[in-house]
Amino acid sequence: MALAHAILATLMDRPYCGYDLRKRFEGSVGFFWQASFQQIYRELKKLEEQGLVHSEAIAQESRPGKNVFAVTAEGEAFLQTWIETPCEMAPLRDDLQVKMFAGFVVPRETILMELQHHQAMHQERIAVYHQIEQNAFANPEQLPEKDLFRYLTLRGGIQYEMGWLTWCEAAIAFLTQHSASAIDP
Amino acid sequence: MALAHAILATLMDRPYCGYDLRKRFEGSVGFFWQASFQQIYRELKKLEEQGLVHSEAIAQESRPGKNVFAVTAEGEAFLQTWIETPCEMAPLRDDLQVKMFAGFVVPRETILMELQHHQAMHQERIAVYHQIEQNAFANPEQLPEKDLFRYLTLRGGIQYEMGWLTWCEAAIAFLTQHSASAIDP
DNA sequence: GTTGACTAATCAATTAGTTGAATATAAGAT
DNA sequence: ATCTTATATTCAACTAATTGATTAGTCAAC
């Protein structure tokens, strides 16, 4: 039940209504934990039943009213307990690795194109991350407590993408070299 | 419905019974796609209904009989079509990144310990991968077609783990340096 | 001779995630 | 006037994944 923790972690930043929470799960938080609005609303309901968050209905002129959710004291304790409990490495479930594993059933060119596609996507993602880094964390040495952890999370995203990018490049090079000799024996 | 593809990819190697398939999903294949035996048996049933695999009951003396599954021609075509269809980057869902994001709600020491824990796990995993690399792919330049893709899949695992390891090390260094100045202003 | 481990598979219950639609208000564009 | 976009939320149906128990035979160890 880790979505609950991701929501609590986000609400620790500041209270959000479901709609705004969901927007965070597309952008920043969504880079390491995604959830649809249906999931988020369902989970918020459950969290409120458990007393880990509480909501306040806020009426707005010229907008539909909204329910703003905030973490309760119990919610924060719950989150702390979870963080203190050691966890396993996140399991991988990667389509591209499955494709690579069975790569011999398609022409070499197919795999190469897919690798180039992924190389480009990882490069783009890294560019986005670098943009955020420059905008929000230009001076990592002098960040306030909270932003320091945001910064390290971002660095995690960058390293993760770098790992995949490095692999794409190496795999393309390897397959390119070895396809020539395979076609021309 | 990506488990189906992972199963077909594995069965392209050679036919397996459910039990042996599941063992592959703990070991090698499990490094990039995990599934429980319940999931595997359920999916095999579905794949057979769709005509993508077919099974053969094999009686064994001194062992329970087993059903050995093999990919049909339609199954292979189905797998090929899937591989040819470009896919998105695998979405991340990482507990440790969520913990880092909300790291300010626990003592600095807690996060450092968890990072060290993960650092050790990634190092261990990399050691396992390097062992496999030495045993099975000592001469990557001269691999037969099939093994070449296995080798690249393994390299993917290594790069992925290296990304996380690099990050753990950097984050530990960063937090260690910045905790000293925070405690001693 | 019983306990534990390995092979081989199935069933039931629950939780989590995806897909698609529906509802309501209001601002801005064509 | 209507159409799209944005805000804000809910419901229903379905697929996928996890958890736990159950059956049943063989083999080796204690």
Coordinates of N, CA and C in Angstrom, one line a residue, chain B residues 5 17 29 35 56 61 67 89 93 101 113 120 148 168 176 180 182:
Chain B
H5 N 3.8 -11.3 -22.5 CA 5.0 -11.1 -23.4 C 6.2 -11.7 -22.7
C17 N 7.6 -26.1 -18.1 CA 6.3 -26.3 -17.4 C 6.2 -25.1 -16.4
V29 N 15.2 -14.0 -15.5 CA 14.1 -13.2 -16.1 C 13.6 -12.3 -15.0
A35 N 7.2 -12.4 -11.4 CA 5.8 -12.9 -11.4 C 5.8 -14.1 -10.4
E56 N 1.7 -29.8 -23.4 CA 1.8 -31.2 -23.6 C 1.9 -31.8 -22.2
E61 N 7.8 -40.8 -13.8 CA 7.9 -41.7 -12.7 C 8.6 -41.0 -11.6
N67 N 2.8 -30.2 -17.2 CA 2.4 -29.7 -18.5 C 3.5 -28.8 -19.0
M89 N 9.0 4.5 -22.0 CA 9.9 4.1 -20.9 C 9.1 3.4 -19.8
R93 N 8.4 3.2 -9.9 CA 7.6 3.3 -8.7 C 8.5 2.9 -7.6
F101 N 12.0 11.9 -0.7 CA 11.2 13.1 -1.0 C 10.7 13.7 0.4
M113 N 21.0 5.6 7.0 CA 21.1 4.2 7.2 C 20.4 3.4 6.1
A120 N 24.4 -1.2 -0.2 CA 24.9 -2.6 -0.1 C 24.1 -3.6 -1.0
L148 N 23.8 -13.1 -27.5 CA 24.2 -11.7 -27.7 C 23.1 -10.9 -27.0
C168 N 23.3 6.4 -4.6 CA 23.4 6.2 -3.1 C 24.7 6.8 -2.6
T176 N 26.1 13.5 4.5 CA 27.1 13.5 5.6 C 27.8 14.8 5.7
A180 N 26.9 17.7 9.2 CA 27.9 18.3 10.1 C 27.6 19.8 10.3
A182 N 25.0 21.4 9.7 CA 23.6 21.7 10.2 C 23.6 21.5 11.7

